[in-house]
Amino acid sequence: MQILFASSHSHDPDVWINPLRKALPYLEFVQWDENGDSINAELAIVWNPPTQIFEREKNLRAVFNLGAGVDAILQRPGLTDKVAIYRLEDAGMAVQMAEYATWALLRASRNFDAYQQQQQQKNWQRLPDIQRDAWPVGVLGLGVMGSRVAQTLAGFDYPVAGWSRSAKQLDGVETWAGDEQFSGFLSRTRVLINTLPLTSETHSILCRKTFEQLLPGACIINMGRGEHLVEQDLLAMLDEGHIQQATLDVFAQEPLPADHPFWAHPGVTVTPHMSAASLRDVTIRQTAEKVRAFIAGEPVSGLVERNRGY
């Protein structure tokens, strides 16, 4: 059986194809050729696949994504319901997102940014001790990533709540669910951390209406997608003082343009989409197991529900 490897990224495909061949030696891997013809593949392993993949490869039965977010796949023309889409559930990303969220939260709640400024001024001065109750955390999304973030921060004794589309239970975390509980979740939150997948329902969820319901002196940490954020709303509320700071790892346009106001705004920290990366060895093992199980007719984890977008 032939399996197509298709990515629109510029990295060396052999970095992925060679170890996949070792893990699945009974399959023939074929690299996507931008100017080639259809190979009539039934299976494909992809990352940000080429725009025309589904229009050219009409016999695909399943696509295995080398990441957790599948919004790029769902936007490709020619995708039909007959194609099953499987995503990674973690591959080392959850703990990295928890680290990133911890770093961003501690910079604010422990005054580490202020201490760094004092060092530059050669100013030896202790600032007020932390009051954790003054820093209630709210995590948007309680999948594998969001749950790890929420429970990690709860382990530092911050009051942590999580909001998800459907009801969930999580040890040490207060949980809220559905549209009817969204406002209540926001009104108890000062540090809002976004780990949601990008869907039609979550697009622009980080907007003025959301921000206005947060506690004063709010902090925003966005590790989801750039399209979750209405950038002008964030800038306005930073300037108005309702939001204290924002730590942003994802943007609607990447790389972030050199003239974008986020670069120079004193209340914004920019990182280049690095909060979490799929660790290659773990990704290859997990993807190879999904492919093996699919071919064997066994249950495969990570099946994307099209109506939810994840």
Coordinates of C-alpha atoms in Angstrom, one line a residue:
M1 CA 0.0 0.0 0.0
Q2 CA 1.2 3.5 -0.8
I3 CA 1.0 6.2 1.7
L4 CA 1.3 9.9 0.8
F5 CA 3.5 12.3 2.8
A6 CA 2.3 15.9 2.1
S7 CA 3.4 19.1 3.7
S8 CA 3.5 22.7 2.5
H9 CA 6.3 23.5 5.0
S10 CA 9.8 23.9 3.7
H11 CA 11.5 21.4 6.1
D12 CA 13.3 18.4 4.8
P13 CA 10.6 15.7 4.3
D14 CA 13.2 12.9 4.8
V15 CA 13.4 13.9 8.4
W16 CA 9.9 12.5 8.7
I17 CA 9.7 10.0 5.9
N18 CA 12.8 7.9 6.8
P19 CA 11.8 7.1 10.4
L20 CA 8.2 6.5 9.3
R21 CA 9.6 4.0 6.8
K22 CA 11.4 2.2 9.6
A23 CA 8.3 2.2 11.8
L24 CA 6.1 1.0 8.9
P25 CA 8.4 -1.0 6.6
Y26 CA 5.5 -2.8 4.8
L27 CA 4.2 0.5 3.4
E28 CA 5.6 2.5 0.4
F29 CA 5.9 6.2 1.2
V30 CA 5.6 8.7 -1.6
Q31 CA 6.4 12.4 -1.2
W32 CA 4.0 15.0 -2.5
D33 CA 5.0 16.5 -5.8
E34 CA 3.6 19.9 -6.4
N35 CA 3.6 19.4 -10.1
G36 CA 2.9 15.6 -10.1
D37 CA -0.1 13.6 -10.9
S38 CA -2.3 11.7 -8.5
I39 CA -0.9 8.5 -7.0
N40 CA -4.3 7.3 -6.0
A41 CA -3.2 7.0 -2.3
E42 CA -5.7 5.7 0.2
L43 CA -3.8 7.1 3.2
A44 CA -1.9 10.3 3.8
I45 CA 0.3 11.7 6.6
V46 CA 0.2 15.5 6.5
W47 CA 1.2 18.7 8.2
N48 CA -0.4 21.9 6.8
P49 CA -1.1 20.0 3.6
P50 CA -1.0 21.5 0.1
T51 CA -4.2 23.3 -0.9
Q52 CA -5.1 20.9 -3.7
I53 CA -4.5 17.6 -1.9
F54 CA -8.1 16.5 -1.7
E55 CA -8.9 17.7 -5.3
R56 CA -6.0 15.6 -6.6
E57 CA -6.1 12.5 -4.3
K58 CA -9.7 11.5 -4.6
N59 CA -9.3 8.0 -3.2
L60 CA -8.1 9.0 0.2
R61 CA -9.7 7.1 3.1
A62 CA -7.8 8.6 6.0
V63 CA -5.5 11.5 6.8
F64 CA -3.2 11.5 9.8
N65 CA -2.1 14.9 11.0
L66 CA 1.3 15.5 12.5
G67 CA -0.2 17.9 15.0
A68 CA -3.2 18.5 17.2
G69 CA -4.8 21.4 15.3
V70 CA -6.7 20.4 12.1
D71 CA -8.1 23.7 11.0
A72 CA -5.8 23.9 8.0
I73 CA -7.0 20.4 6.8
L74 CA -10.7 21.3 7.2
Q75 CA -10.3 24.4 5.1
R76 CA -8.9 22.5 2.1
P77 CA -11.2 22.3 -0.9
G78 CA -12.5 18.9 -2.1
L79 CA -12.5 17.3 1.4
T80 CA -15.5 14.9 1.6
D81 CA -17.1 13.0 4.5
K82 CA -15.6 9.8 3.3
V83 CA -12.1 10.9 4.5
A84 CA -11.4 10.2 8.2
I85 CA -9.1 12.7 9.8
Y86 CA -6.9 11.7 12.8
R87 CA -5.0 14.2 14.9
L88 CA -2.2 13.9 17.6
E89 CA -3.5 13.9 21.1
D90 CA -0.3 15.2 22.7
A91 CA 3.2 14.2 21.4
G92 CA 4.9 16.2 24.2
M93 CA 3.0 19.4 23.6
A94 CA 0.9 19.5 26.8
V95 CA 3.8 19.8 29.2
Q96 CA 5.4 22.5 27.0
M97 CA 2.1 24.5 27.1
A98 CA 2.0 24.1 30.8
E99 CA 5.5 25.4 31.1
Y100 CA 4.7 28.4 28.9
A101 CA 1.6 29.2 30.8
T102 CA 3.5 29.0 34.1
W103 CA 6.2 31.3 32.8
A104 CA 3.7 33.9 31.7
L105 CA 1.7 33.7 34.9
L106 CA 4.6 34.0 37.2
R107 CA 6.1 37.0 35.4
A108 CA 2.9 38.9 36.4
S109 CA 1.9 37.4 39.7
R110 CA 5.5 37.3 41.2
N111 CA 6.5 40.7 39.8
F112 CA 9.4 39.1 37.8
D113 CA 9.1 41.7 35.0
A114 CA 9.2 44.5 37.5
Y115 CA 12.3 43.0 39.2
Q116 CA 14.0 42.8 35.8
Q117 CA 13.3 46.5 35.2
Q118 CA 14.7 47.3 38.7
Q119 CA 17.9 45.4 37.9
Q120 CA 18.4 47.6 34.8
Q121 CA 18.0 50.6 37.2
K122 CA 20.3 49.1 39.8
N123 CA 17.3 49.4 42.2
W124 CA 17.3 46.9 45.1
Q125 CA 13.8 46.9 46.4
R126 CA 11.4 44.1 47.4
L127 CA 7.9 44.3 46.0
P128 CA 4.8 43.1 47.8
D129 CA 4.6 39.4 48.4
I130 CA 2.2 37.3 46.2
Q131 CA -1.4 37.0 47.1
R132 CA -2.5 34.0 45.0
D133 CA -6.2 34.6 45.6
A134 CA -5.7 37.9 43.6
W135 CA -4.7 35.9 40.6
P136 CA -7.6 33.5 39.7
V137 CA -6.8 31.6 36.5
G138 CA -9.2 30.6 33.8
V139 CA -8.3 28.1 31.1
L140 CA -10.3 28.1 27.9
G141 CA -10.4 24.5 26.6
L142 CA -10.1 21.4 28.7
G143 CA -8.7 18.9 26.2
V144 CA -5.4 17.2 26.7
M145 CA -3.5 20.5 26.5
G146 CA -5.8 22.7 28.5
S147 CA -6.3 20.1 31.2
R148 CA -2.5 19.8 31.7
V149 CA -2.2 23.6 31.9
A150 CA -5.0 23.9 34.4
Q151 CA -3.8 21.1 36.7
T152 CA -0.2 22.4 36.6
L153 CA -1.2 25.9 37.7
A154 CA -3.6 24.5 40.3
G155 CA -0.5 22.6 41.7
F156 CA 1.0 25.9 42.5
D157 CA -2.1 26.8 44.6
Y158 CA -3.5 29.3 42.2
P159 CA -7.4 29.3 42.1
V160 CA -7.9 27.7 38.7
A161 CA -11.1 27.2 36.7
G162 CA -11.5 25.7 33.2
W163 CA -14.2 26.2 30.6
S164 CA -15.1 23.8 27.9
R165 CA -17.9 23.2 25.4
S166 CA -19.3 20.2 27.3
A167 CA -19.1 19.4 31.0
K168 CA -15.9 17.9 32.3
Q169 CA -14.5 17.0 35.7
L170 CA -10.9 17.7 36.6
D171 CA -9.2 17.2 40.0
G172 CA -8.3 20.5 41.7
V173 CA -9.9 22.6 39.0
E174 CA -13.3 24.3 39.1
T175 CA -15.1 23.5 35.8
W176 CA -17.6 25.5 33.8
A177 CA -19.3 24.4 30.5
G178 CA -21.4 25.7 27.7
D179 CA -22.5 29.2 26.6
E180 CA -24.8 29.6 29.6
Q181 CA -21.8 29.4 32.0
F182 CA -19.3 31.4 29.9
S183 CA -20.0 34.8 31.5
G184 CA -19.8 33.3 35.1
F185 CA -16.4 31.7 34.2
L186 CA -15.1 35.0 32.9
S187 CA -16.3 37.1 35.8
R188 CA -14.2 35.1 38.3
T189 CA -11.1 35.2 36.1
R190 CA -8.1 37.5 36.0
V191 CA -5.6 35.4 34.0
L192 CA -7.3 34.1 30.9
I193 CA -5.4 31.3 29.1
N194 CA -6.5 30.2 25.7
T195 CA -5.9 26.6 24.5
L196 CA -9.0 26.2 22.4
P197 CA -9.0 24.7 18.9
L198 CA -10.0 27.0 16.1
T199 CA -13.5 26.5 14.9
S200 CA -16.3 28.7 13.6
E201 CA -17.6 29.0 17.2
T202 CA -14.2 29.9 18.7
H203 CA -13.1 32.4 16.0
S204 CA -12.6 35.9 17.6
I205 CA -13.6 34.6 21.1
L206 CA -10.8 36.8 22.6
C207 CA -12.7 40.1 21.9
R208 CA -13.8 43.1 23.8
K209 CA -17.1 41.5 25.0
T210 CA -15.0 38.7 26.5
F211 CA -12.3 41.0 28.0
E212 CA -14.8 43.4 29.6
Q213 CA -16.1 40.5 31.8
L214 CA -12.7 39.7 33.2
L215 CA -11.5 41.0 36.6
P216 CA -9.6 44.3 36.5
G217 CA -5.9 44.1 35.8
A218 CA -6.4 41.1 33.6
C219 CA -3.7 39.1 31.8
I220 CA -4.2 37.3 28.5
I221 CA -2.1 34.3 27.4
N222 CA -2.9 33.0 23.9
M223 CA -1.5 29.6 22.9
G224 CA -4.4 28.6 20.6
R225 CA -4.6 30.3 17.2
G226 CA -4.1 33.9 16.2
E227 CA -7.6 34.0 14.7
H228 CA -9.0 33.6 18.2
L229 CA -7.9 37.1 19.0
V230 CA -9.4 40.4 17.9
E231 CA -6.2 42.3 17.9
Q232 CA -7.6 45.8 18.0
D233 CA -9.9 45.0 20.9
L234 CA -6.8 43.8 22.9
L235 CA -4.8 46.9 22.1
A236 CA -7.7 49.1 23.1
M237 CA -8.2 47.4 26.4
L238 CA -4.5 47.4 27.2
D239 CA -4.5 51.2 26.6
E240 CA -7.6 51.6 28.7
G241 CA -5.9 49.7 31.6
H242 CA -8.5 46.9 32.0
I243 CA -5.9 44.5 30.7
Q244 CA -2.6 44.6 32.4
Q245 CA -0.5 42.5 30.0
A246 CA -0.8 40.0 27.2
T247 CA 1.6 37.1 26.3
L248 CA 0.9 36.1 22.7
D249 CA 2.5 33.1 20.9
V250 CA 0.2 32.9 17.9
F251 CA -1.0 35.5 15.4
A252 CA -3.3 35.8 12.5
Q253 CA -0.3 36.6 10.2
E254 CA 2.9 34.7 10.9
P255 CA 5.6 35.8 11.0
L256 CA 4.3 38.9 12.7
P257 CA 4.9 41.9 10.4
A258 CA 7.7 44.1 11.5
D259 CA 5.4 47.1 11.7
H260 CA 2.8 45.4 13.9
P261 CA 2.0 47.4 17.1
F262 CA 2.4 44.3 19.2
W263 CA 6.2 44.4 18.8
A264 CA 6.6 47.8 20.6
H265 CA 3.6 47.8 23.0
P266 CA 4.9 47.7 26.6
G267 CA 2.1 45.5 27.7
V268 CA 2.6 42.8 25.1
T269 CA 5.1 39.9 25.0
V270 CA 5.6 38.3 21.7
T271 CA 7.0 34.8 21.1
P272 CA 7.3 33.1 17.6
H273 CA 4.7 30.3 17.8
M274 CA 7.0 28.2 20.1
S275 CA 4.8 27.5 23.2
A276 CA 4.6 23.9 22.2
A277 CA 6.0 21.8 19.4
S278 CA 5.3 18.2 18.5
L279 CA 8.3 16.2 19.6
R280 CA 9.4 14.3 16.4
D281 CA 10.2 10.9 18.0
V282 CA 6.9 10.8 20.0
T283 CA 4.9 12.1 16.9
I284 CA 6.4 9.4 14.7
R285 CA 5.6 6.6 17.2
Q286 CA 2.0 7.9 17.7
T287 CA 1.3 8.4 14.0
A288 CA 2.8 5.0 13.1
E289 CA 0.6 3.3 15.7
K290 CA -2.5 5.1 14.3
V291 CA -1.7 4.0 10.8
R292 CA -1.0 0.4 11.8
A293 CA -4.3 0.3 13.8
F294 CA -6.3 1.8 10.9
I295 CA -4.9 -0.8 8.4
A296 CA -5.6 -3.6 10.8
G297 CA -9.2 -2.5 11.3
E298 CA -8.7 -1.6 14.9
P299 CA -10.0 1.4 16.8
V300 CA -7.9 4.5 16.2
S301 CA -7.7 7.3 18.7
G302 CA -7.8 11.0 17.8
L303 CA -10.6 10.9 15.3
V304 CA -11.7 14.4 14.4
E305 CA -15.4 15.2 14.8
R306 CA -16.2 17.4 11.8
N307 CA -19.1 19.2 13.4
R308 CA -16.9 20.3 16.3
G309 CA -13.8 21.0 14.2
Y310 CA -11.5 19.0 16.5

